[in-house]
Coordinates of C-alpha atoms in Angstrom, one line a residue:
M1 CA -0.1 -0.1 0.1
T2 CA 1.6 3.4 -1.1
A3 CA 1.4 6.5 1.3
Q4 CA -1.4 7.9 -0.9
Q5 CA -3.4 4.8 -0.7
L6 CA -3.0 4.8 3.0
K7 CA -4.2 8.3 3.3
N8 CA -7.2 7.5 1.0
S9 CA -8.3 4.7 3.2
I10 CA -7.9 6.9 6.3
L11 CA -10.1 9.6 4.5
Q12 CA -12.6 6.9 3.5
M13 CA -13.0 5.8 7.2
A14 CA -13.3 9.3 8.3
V15 CA -16.3 10.0 6.0
Q16 CA -17.8 6.5 6.9
G17 CA -17.8 7.2 10.6
K18 CA -15.1 4.7 11.1
L19 CA -12.1 6.8 12.1
V20 CA -13.1 7.9 15.7
P21 CA -15.9 6.5 17.9
Q22 CA -19.3 8.1 18.2
D23 CA -20.2 9.8 21.4
P24 CA -24.0 9.5 22.4
N25 CA -23.7 12.9 24.1
D26 CA -22.9 14.6 20.8
E27 CA -25.5 16.8 19.5
P28 CA -26.8 14.9 16.4
A29 CA -26.1 16.2 12.9
S30 CA -29.8 16.8 12.4
V31 CA -29.8 19.5 15.0
L32 CA -26.8 21.0 13.4
L33 CA -28.7 21.1 10.2
D34 CA -31.6 22.9 11.8
R35 CA -29.2 25.6 12.8
I36 CA -27.5 25.9 9.5
R37 CA -31.0 26.2 7.9
A38 CA -32.0 28.9 10.4
E39 CA -28.7 30.8 9.8
K40 CA -29.2 30.8 6.0
E41 CA -32.7 31.9 6.4
Q42 CA -31.4 34.9 8.4
L43 CA -28.8 35.7 5.8
I44 CA -31.4 35.5 3.0
K45 CA -33.6 38.1 4.9
E46 CA -30.8 40.2 5.3
K47 CA -30.0 39.8 1.5
K48 CA -26.4 38.7 2.2
I49 CA -27.1 35.5 0.2
K50 CA -29.6 34.3 -2.3
K51 CA -32.5 32.1 -1.6
E52 CA -32.0 28.6 -3.1
K53 CA -34.6 27.8 -5.7
N54 CA -34.9 24.0 -5.1
P55 CA -33.5 23.2 -1.6
S56 CA -32.6 19.7 -0.9
I57 CA -33.8 17.9 2.3
I58 CA -32.7 14.3 2.8
F59 CA -34.3 12.3 5.5
R60 CA -34.7 8.5 6.4
G61 CA -38.1 7.1 5.6
A62 CA -40.4 4.8 7.6
D63 CA -38.8 1.9 5.6
N64 CA -35.3 2.9 7.0
L65 CA -34.3 4.1 3.4
P66 CA -32.8 7.6 2.6
Y67 CA -35.2 10.0 0.7
E68 CA -34.6 13.4 -0.8
K69 CA -37.2 16.2 -1.3
V70 CA -35.9 18.8 -3.7
G71 CA -37.9 22.1 -3.8
K72 CA -41.7 21.2 -4.1
N73 CA -41.2 17.9 -5.6
E74 CA -42.2 14.6 -4.1
P75 CA -39.7 12.8 -2.1
V76 CA -37.7 10.3 -4.1
C77 CA -35.8 7.3 -2.6
I78 CA -31.9 7.8 -3.2
A79 CA -30.8 4.4 -1.7
D80 CA -29.0 3.7 -5.0
E81 CA -27.2 7.0 -4.9
V82 CA -26.0 6.7 -1.3
P83 CA -22.6 4.7 -1.4
F84 CA -22.5 3.3 2.2
E85 CA -24.3 3.2 5.6
I86 CA -23.5 6.0 8.1
P87 CA -23.9 6.2 12.0
D88 CA -27.4 7.1 13.3
S89 CA -26.1 10.5 14.4
W90 CA -25.0 11.4 11.1
E91 CA -27.0 12.9 8.1
W92 CA -26.6 12.8 4.4
V93 CA -26.7 16.3 2.8
R94 CA -26.1 18.1 -0.4
L95 CA -23.1 20.5 -0.1
G96 CA -25.4 23.3 -1.2
S97 CA -27.5 22.7 1.9
I98 CA -24.8 23.4 4.4
G99 CA -22.7 26.1 2.6
E100 CA -22.4 28.6 0.0
T101 CA -20.2 28.4 -3.3
N102 CA -18.9 31.2 -5.5
I103 CA -16.7 31.2 -8.6
G104 CA -14.1 33.7 -9.1
L105 CA -13.5 36.5 -11.6
T106 CA -11.6 36.9 -14.8
Y107 CA -9.2 39.8 -14.7
K108 CA -8.0 41.9 -17.6
P109 CA -4.4 42.3 -18.3
A110 CA -4.5 45.8 -17.5
D111 CA -5.7 45.2 -14.1
I112 CA -2.8 43.1 -13.2
C113 CA 0.0 45.1 -11.3
N114 CA 2.7 44.7 -8.8
S115 CA 0.6 45.5 -5.8
G116 CA -2.9 45.7 -4.9
I117 CA -5.3 42.9 -4.0
G118 CA -3.9 39.3 -4.1
V119 CA -5.5 36.9 -6.2
L120 CA -5.5 33.2 -5.6
R121 CA -5.1 30.7 -8.4
S122 CA -4.8 26.9 -8.7
N123 CA -1.0 26.9 -8.3
N124 CA -1.5 28.6 -4.9
I125 CA -2.7 25.1 -3.9
Q126 CA 0.1 22.9 -2.9
N127 CA -0.2 19.6 -1.3
G128 CA -3.5 20.4 0.3
M129 CA -2.1 23.7 1.8
M130 CA -2.2 27.4 0.8
D131 CA 1.0 28.7 -0.8
Y132 CA 1.1 32.5 -1.1
S133 CA 4.5 32.8 -2.8
D134 CA 3.2 33.1 -6.3
L135 CA 0.3 35.5 -6.1
I136 CA -0.7 38.0 -8.7
Y137 CA -2.1 41.4 -8.0
V138 CA -4.8 43.5 -9.4
S139 CA -5.6 47.1 -8.9
C140 CA -9.3 47.0 -9.9
D141 CA -12.3 46.8 -7.2
V142 CA -13.2 43.1 -6.4
P143 CA -16.8 42.5 -5.4
P144 CA -17.3 40.7 -1.9
R145 CA -18.4 37.4 -3.7
A146 CA -15.0 37.0 -5.3
M147 CA -13.1 37.7 -2.0
A148 CA -12.2 34.8 0.2
Q149 CA -12.6 34.7 4.0
K150 CA -10.4 33.1 6.4
G151 CA -11.6 29.5 6.9
D152 CA -13.1 29.2 3.3
I153 CA -12.1 26.2 1.1
L154 CA -10.5 27.2 -2.1
I155 CA -11.2 24.7 -4.8
C156 CA -9.6 24.2 -8.3
A157 CA -12.8 24.5 -10.4
R158 CA -11.2 24.3 -13.8
N159 CA -8.0 23.0 -15.2
G160 CA -6.4 21.4 -18.3
S161 CA -5.2 18.5 -16.1
R162 CA -8.1 16.4 -15.0
A163 CA -6.2 15.1 -12.0
L164 CA -5.9 18.7 -10.7
V165 CA -9.6 19.5 -10.7
G166 CA -11.0 19.4 -7.2
K167 CA -7.8 19.9 -5.4
S168 CA -8.4 22.2 -2.6
A169 CA -6.9 24.0 0.7
I170 CA -8.3 26.1 3.5
V171 CA -7.6 29.8 3.2
D172 CA -5.9 31.0 6.4
R173 CA -6.1 34.9 5.8
D174 CA -8.6 37.5 4.9
G175 CA -8.4 40.2 2.3
I176 CA -7.6 38.1 -0.8
A177 CA -9.4 37.5 -4.0
F178 CA -9.8 34.3 -6.0
G179 CA -9.5 33.8 -10.0
A180 CA -12.1 32.7 -12.5
F181 CA -11.0 29.1 -12.4
M182 CA -11.3 28.8 -8.6
A183 CA -14.4 28.1 -6.5
I184 CA -14.9 28.9 -2.7
F185 CA -17.0 26.9 -0.4
R186 CA -18.0 28.4 2.9
S187 CA -19.7 26.7 5.8
I188 CA -19.4 26.1 9.6
C189 CA -18.0 22.6 8.8
N190 CA -15.2 23.5 6.5
P191 CA -12.3 21.6 8.3
Y192 CA -14.2 18.4 8.0
I193 CA -15.6 19.1 4.4
Q194 CA -11.9 19.7 3.4
L195 CA -11.3 16.1 4.3
F196 CA -14.5 15.0 2.5
I197 CA -13.3 16.9 -0.5
N198 CA -10.0 14.9 -0.5
S199 CA -11.8 11.6 -0.2
Y200 CA -12.7 9.1 -3.0
L201 CA -16.5 9.9 -2.3
F202 CA -16.0 13.5 -3.6
R203 CA -13.7 12.6 -6.5
G204 CA -16.0 9.9 -7.5
Q205 CA -18.8 12.3 -8.0
L206 CA -16.7 14.5 -10.1
D207 CA -15.6 11.8 -12.6
G208 CA -18.1 12.9 -15.1
A209 CA -17.2 16.5 -15.1
T210 CA -15.7 17.6 -18.6
T211 CA -16.3 20.0 -21.5
T212 CA -15.0 19.6 -25.0
T213 CA -11.9 21.6 -24.0
I214 CA -11.1 21.7 -20.4
N215 CA -12.0 19.6 -17.3
Q216 CA -14.2 21.6 -14.9
V217 CA -16.5 21.4 -11.8
T218 CA -19.4 24.1 -11.8
Q219 CA -21.0 25.5 -8.7
S220 CA -24.1 23.4 -9.6
M221 CA -22.1 20.2 -9.4
L222 CA -20.4 21.3 -6.2
R223 CA -23.7 22.1 -4.6
K224 CA -25.2 18.7 -5.7
Q225 CA -22.4 16.8 -4.0
L226 CA -23.6 14.1 -1.6
C227 CA -21.9 14.4 1.7
P228 CA -22.0 12.3 4.9
L229 CA -22.4 14.9 7.7
P230 CA -21.3 14.1 11.3
P231 CA -22.3 15.8 14.5
L232 CA -20.1 18.9 14.9
E233 CA -18.2 17.6 17.9
E234 CA -17.5 14.5 15.9
Q235 CA -16.3 16.6 12.9
K236 CA -13.7 18.1 15.4
R237 CA -12.6 14.7 16.6
I238 CA -12.2 13.6 13.1
V239 CA -10.0 16.3 11.9
K240 CA -8.1 16.2 15.0
K241 CA -7.5 12.5 14.5
Y242 CA -6.6 13.0 10.8
N243 CA -4.0 15.8 11.7
E244 CA -2.5 13.5 14.2
L245 CA -2.1 10.8 11.7
L246 CA -0.6 13.1 8.8
P247 CA 3.0 12.9 10.4
L248 CA 2.8 9.2 10.7
I249 CA 1.7 9.0 6.9
T250 CA 4.6 11.1 6.1
K251 CA 7.0 8.7 7.9
Y252 CA 5.4 5.8 6.3
E253 CA 5.7 7.5 2.8
K254 CA 9.4 7.9 3.5
V255 CA 9.9 4.3 4.6
Y256 CA 7.7 3.0 1.8
T257 CA 9.7 5.0 -0.9
A258 CA 13.0 3.8 0.5
T259 CA 11.7 0.2 0.6
T260 CA 10.3 0.3 -2.8
K261 CA 13.5 1.7 -4.1
L262 CA 15.5 -1.0 -2.4
Q263 CA 13.2 -3.6 -3.8
N264 CA 13.3 -2.1 -7.4
D265 CA 17.2 -1.7 -7.2
F266 CA 17.9 -5.0 -5.4
P267 CA 17.9 -7.2 -8.4
A268 CA 20.3 -5.0 -10.4
Q269 CA 22.6 -4.5 -7.2
L270 CA 22.7 -8.2 -6.8
K271 CA 23.6 -8.7 -10.3
R272 CA 26.3 -6.3 -10.0
S273 CA 27.6 -8.0 -6.8
I274 CA 27.6 -11.4 -8.5
L275 CA 29.6 -10.0 -11.3
Q276 CA 32.0 -8.4 -8.9
W277 CA 32.5 -11.7 -7.0
A278 CA 33.1 -13.3 -10.4
V279 CA 35.9 -10.9 -11.5
Q280 CA 37.6 -11.1 -8.1
G281 CA 37.7 -14.9 -8.1
K282 CA 35.2 -15.4 -5.3
L283 CA 32.2 -16.8 -7.2
V284 CA 33.5 -20.4 -7.8
P285 CA 36.4 -22.2 -6.2
Q286 CA 39.8 -22.4 -7.9
D287 CA 40.9 -25.9 -9.1
P288 CA 44.8 -26.4 -8.7
S289 CA 44.7 -28.6 -11.7
D290 CA 43.6 -25.8 -14.1
E291 CA 46.1 -24.4 -16.5
P292 CA 47.3 -21.1 -14.9
A293 CA 46.2 -17.8 -16.7
E294 CA 49.8 -17.0 -17.5
A295 CA 49.9 -19.9 -20.0
L296 CA 46.6 -18.7 -21.5
V297 CA 48.1 -15.2 -21.8
E298 CA 51.1 -16.9 -23.8
R299 CA 48.9 -18.8 -26.0
I300 CA 46.8 -15.6 -26.7
R301 CA 50.1 -13.8 -27.5
A302 CA 51.4 -16.7 -29.8
E303 CA 47.9 -16.7 -31.6
K304 CA 48.2 -12.8 -32.0
L305 CA 51.8 -13.0 -33.4
R306 CA 50.7 -15.6 -36.1
L307 CA 47.7 -13.3 -37.0
I308 CA 50.2 -10.2 -37.4
K309 CA 52.5 -12.2 -39.6
E310 CA 49.4 -13.1 -41.8
G311 CA 48.6 -9.7 -42.0
K312 CA 45.2 -10.2 -40.4
I313 CA 45.6 -7.9 -37.4
K314 CA 48.1 -5.0 -36.8
Q315 CA 50.9 -5.3 -34.2
D316 CA 50.6 -3.3 -31.1
K317 CA 53.4 -0.8 -31.1
H318 CA 53.4 -0.4 -27.3
E319 CA 52.9 -3.9 -26.1
S320 CA 52.3 -4.3 -22.2
V321 CA 53.7 -7.2 -20.4
I322 CA 52.3 -7.8 -16.8
F323 CA 54.1 -10.1 -14.4
R324 CA 54.5 -10.8 -10.7
R325 CA 57.8 -10.4 -8.7
D326 CA 58.5 -10.2 -5.0
N327 CA 54.5 -10.7 -4.4
S328 CA 53.9 -7.4 -6.5
H329 CA 52.7 -6.8 -10.0
Y330 CA 54.9 -5.0 -12.6
E331 CA 54.3 -3.8 -16.1
K332 CA 57.0 -3.9 -18.7
L333 CA 56.2 -1.1 -21.4
D334 CA 58.6 0.1 -24.1
G335 CA 61.5 -1.5 -22.2
T336 CA 60.6 0.2 -19.0
E337 CA 59.4 -1.7 -15.8
R338 CA 57.1 -0.2 -13.2
C339 CA 55.2 -1.5 -10.1
I340 CA 51.5 -1.3 -10.8
D341 CA 50.1 -2.4 -7.4
D342 CA 48.4 1.0 -6.8
A343 CA 46.8 0.9 -10.2
L344 CA 45.1 -2.4 -9.6
P345 CA 41.7 -2.4 -7.9
F346 CA 41.7 -5.6 -5.9
E347 CA 43.5 -9.0 -5.2
I348 CA 43.0 -11.9 -7.5
P349 CA 43.7 -15.7 -7.0
E350 CA 47.2 -17.0 -7.6
S351 CA 46.0 -19.0 -10.7
W352 CA 44.9 -15.7 -12.2
C353 CA 46.8 -12.9 -13.8
W354 CA 46.4 -9.2 -14.7
S355 CA 46.5 -7.9 -18.2
K356 CA 45.3 -5.2 -20.3
I357 CA 42.2 -5.5 -22.4
G358 CA 44.3 -4.8 -25.5
N359 CA 46.7 -7.8 -24.7
I360 CA 43.8 -10.2 -24.4
F361 CA 41.6 -9.1 -27.2
T362 CA 41.7 -6.9 -30.3
L363 CA 39.1 -4.2 -30.5
Q364 CA 38.0 -2.8 -33.9
A365 CA 35.3 -0.3 -34.4
G366 CA 32.7 -0.9 -37.2
K367 CA 31.8 1.2 -40.2
N368 CA 29.4 4.0 -40.8
I369 CA 26.2 3.3 -42.7
P370 CA 23.7 5.8 -43.9
A371 CA 20.5 6.0 -41.5
A372 CA 18.4 5.7 -44.5
E373 CA 19.7 2.1 -44.9
I374 CA 18.7 1.1 -41.5
H375 CA 15.2 -0.3 -41.0
E376 CA 13.3 -0.6 -37.8
N377 CA 12.1 -4.1 -38.3
P378 CA 13.8 -7.2 -39.8
F379 CA 13.1 -8.1 -43.4
P380 CA 14.0 -11.0 -45.6
G381 CA 17.8 -11.2 -45.9
S382 CA 18.5 -8.6 -43.2
Y383 CA 21.1 -8.5 -40.6
P384 CA 21.1 -6.9 -37.2
C385 CA 22.8 -3.6 -37.2
Y386 CA 24.7 -2.7 -33.8
G387 CA 25.2 0.8 -32.8
G388 CA 26.3 2.5 -29.5
N389 CA 23.4 1.2 -27.5
G390 CA 22.9 -2.3 -29.0
I391 CA 20.8 -3.3 -31.9
R392 CA 19.9 -0.2 -33.9
G393 CA 17.8 -1.8 -36.5
Y394 CA 18.3 -4.0 -39.5
V395 CA 20.4 -3.6 -42.8
S396 CA 20.8 -5.6 -46.0
K397 CA 24.3 -6.3 -45.6
S398 CA 27.0 -7.5 -42.8
N399 CA 30.4 -6.6 -42.0
R400 CA 31.1 -9.3 -39.3
S401 CA 30.5 -13.0 -38.8
G402 CA 31.3 -14.9 -35.8
D403 CA 30.7 -14.6 -32.0
Y404 CA 31.8 -11.3 -30.4
P405 CA 31.3 -9.1 -27.3
I406 CA 30.3 -5.6 -28.6
I407 CA 31.2 -2.5 -26.7
G408 CA 29.2 0.5 -27.3
R409 CA 31.4 3.5 -27.7
Q410 CA 29.2 6.5 -28.1
G411 CA 26.2 8.0 -26.3
A412 CA 25.0 8.2 -22.6
L413 CA 25.2 4.3 -22.5
C414 CA 28.6 4.0 -23.9
G415 CA 30.6 1.2 -22.4
N416 CA 27.6 -1.2 -22.3
I417 CA 28.2 -4.7 -23.5
N418 CA 26.2 -6.7 -26.0
R419 CA 26.9 -9.9 -27.9
G420 CA 26.8 -10.3 -31.7
T421 CA 26.5 -13.7 -33.1
G422 CA 26.4 -14.9 -36.6
E423 CA 26.3 -12.4 -39.3
F424 CA 25.8 -8.8 -38.3
Y425 CA 26.7 -5.1 -39.1
A426 CA 28.7 -3.2 -36.6
T427 CA 28.5 0.7 -37.0
E428 CA 31.4 3.1 -36.2
H429 CA 29.7 3.5 -32.6
A430 CA 30.2 -0.3 -32.1
V431 CA 33.5 -1.9 -31.0
C432 CA 33.8 -5.6 -31.8
V433 CA 36.0 -7.6 -29.4
E434 CA 38.0 -10.4 -31.0
T435 CA 38.8 -13.3 -28.7
Y436 CA 41.6 -15.8 -29.0
A437 CA 42.9 -19.0 -27.7
D438 CA 39.3 -20.4 -27.1
V439 CA 38.5 -17.7 -24.4
N440 CA 35.0 -18.0 -23.5
V441 CA 33.0 -15.3 -25.3
V442 CA 30.1 -15.3 -22.5
W443 CA 32.8 -14.9 -20.0
A444 CA 34.4 -12.1 -21.9
C445 CA 30.9 -10.2 -22.1
L446 CA 30.4 -10.7 -18.3
F447 CA 33.8 -9.4 -17.3
L448 CA 33.8 -6.6 -19.8
T449 CA 30.4 -5.6 -18.3
A450 CA 31.7 -5.7 -14.7
L451 CA 34.6 -3.4 -15.6
N452 CA 32.0 -0.6 -16.1
L453 CA 33.8 0.8 -19.1
N454 CA 31.5 3.9 -19.1
Q455 CA 33.8 5.4 -16.4
Y456 CA 36.5 5.9 -19.0
A457 CA 34.2 7.9 -21.3
T458 CA 34.9 11.5 -22.3
A459 CA 32.9 13.9 -20.1
T460 CA 31.4 15.9 -22.9
A461 CA 27.7 16.4 -24.0
Q462 CA 27.9 13.4 -26.1
P463 CA 30.2 10.8 -24.1
G464 CA 32.5 8.6 -26.1
L465 CA 34.9 5.9 -25.7
A466 CA 38.3 5.7 -27.6
V467 CA 39.5 2.2 -28.4
T468 CA 43.0 3.3 -27.4
N469 CA 41.7 4.2 -23.8
I470 CA 39.6 0.8 -23.6
N471 CA 42.8 -1.1 -24.6
E472 CA 44.6 0.3 -21.5
V473 CA 42.1 -0.8 -18.9
F474 CA 43.5 -3.4 -16.6
M475 CA 41.4 -6.8 -16.6
P476 CA 41.7 -9.8 -14.4
L477 CA 42.2 -13.1 -16.5
P478 CA 41.1 -16.4 -14.9
P479 CA 42.4 -19.9 -16.2
L480 CA 40.2 -21.0 -19.2
N481 CA 38.6 -23.9 -17.2
E482 CA 37.6 -21.5 -14.5
Q483 CA 36.0 -19.1 -17.1
H484 CA 33.7 -21.9 -18.1
R485 CA 32.8 -22.6 -14.4
I486 CA 32.2 -18.9 -13.9
V487 CA 29.7 -18.8 -16.7
Q488 CA 27.9 -22.0 -15.7
Q489 CA 27.4 -20.5 -12.2
I490 CA 26.3 -17.1 -13.4
E491 CA 23.7 -18.9 -15.9
V492 CA 22.2 -20.5 -13.0
L493 CA 22.1 -17.4 -10.7
L494 CA 21.0 -14.6 -13.1
P495 CA 17.6 -16.3 -13.9
L496 CA 17.1 -16.5 -10.3
V497 CA 18.0 -12.8 -9.9
N498 CA 15.7 -11.8 -12.7
S499 CA 12.9 -13.5 -11.3
L500 CA 13.0 -11.5 -8.0

């Protein structure tokens, strides 16, 4: 349950009479209604408000069902309209029976100035509270009907966003006007009515409120809203209890948000942890009978030298040789040796060795292809086309055939690793990784992913990875047999992680 769902449940309990217990000593809501009617009659006599043409009176009939008499019409049973039972001390009412509504005014651009009368708009309602930081001011005279009083409920009556129609807050100052898209509700029950307006019951009655261009709620609609009215003292207890619960709801929201984030992030974090254990030699046990990684490096070097002699790949002008001596790691580059212990991020098993990506693999970027030749969907005789973020589309020709890790080298996701198999096309934003000496391609994809190559990208508006920079990244190399065991273990674990 989200915090909003919890708040909605509490509001629903409030308007159903289930949030606080009833007190038999409370003056019943029927007496409160009599007082409200008497007060309205007095205001009508004083010509402060207009007489309602068809006043609504809701009562319980002899059959214990709710009936409504509108104006001089015969009473009609409204049992189908009443959504739930309420306590005996409560009454069903229309909002127009217990309060007054008014719609604000539209102001001319010439009326708006830097000082004068402040005007409330929908953006002055923030999270159920009034926010006066963004008022506009008018210099013209504003009639009393368009002026708010302290304690009035300001309601967003019209908005391009359906979700914002009906949002409300209690005005806590006098001497301020409200704009054309706003409505004011005024009654002696406003703190409770504010909770009712925030409830599903109010929102459900607004769901049909639209015009061809904008969502809105009219004064007529507001006045027809069916509202469960508690005794005045119980209203106070309901509002007090709700306000006591709000800080707890806020705490719940923080915990819920943190927990949800943890749940959402956990599979990805666990996957990263598994890969990290794999690259550190902690995922599967070492086998002393495995051929050590140094022997695999020598076989890779021999295979690359053969391909260089055959003219199939180019010789590295600055070949790096990494070795152990005196329990430390050294790199020999251009005839110079240097200790690289500080450059290596973690310890690896004795049977492993450190190398550089450029020593283990050969990296080659693909070639540009016009965007017009790339199709969104596959077609007969088409090949996948890899770009900086994986498969970009499908093309009619290929420039690679085999099984390759592919490094994205351009864009926000540069450094991401994909796997290209069979025939495919690699663009200039995709770097194909040639493997040697039967190195496990799946292992290579996993380890290159774990190295987080994105961290070596250029910090520009369009991040990019240079092949020369990727070649210089240190990479831990396990024995070939252990590579296979790592892949087997990860292929067991990852489906479990993905199912979380």
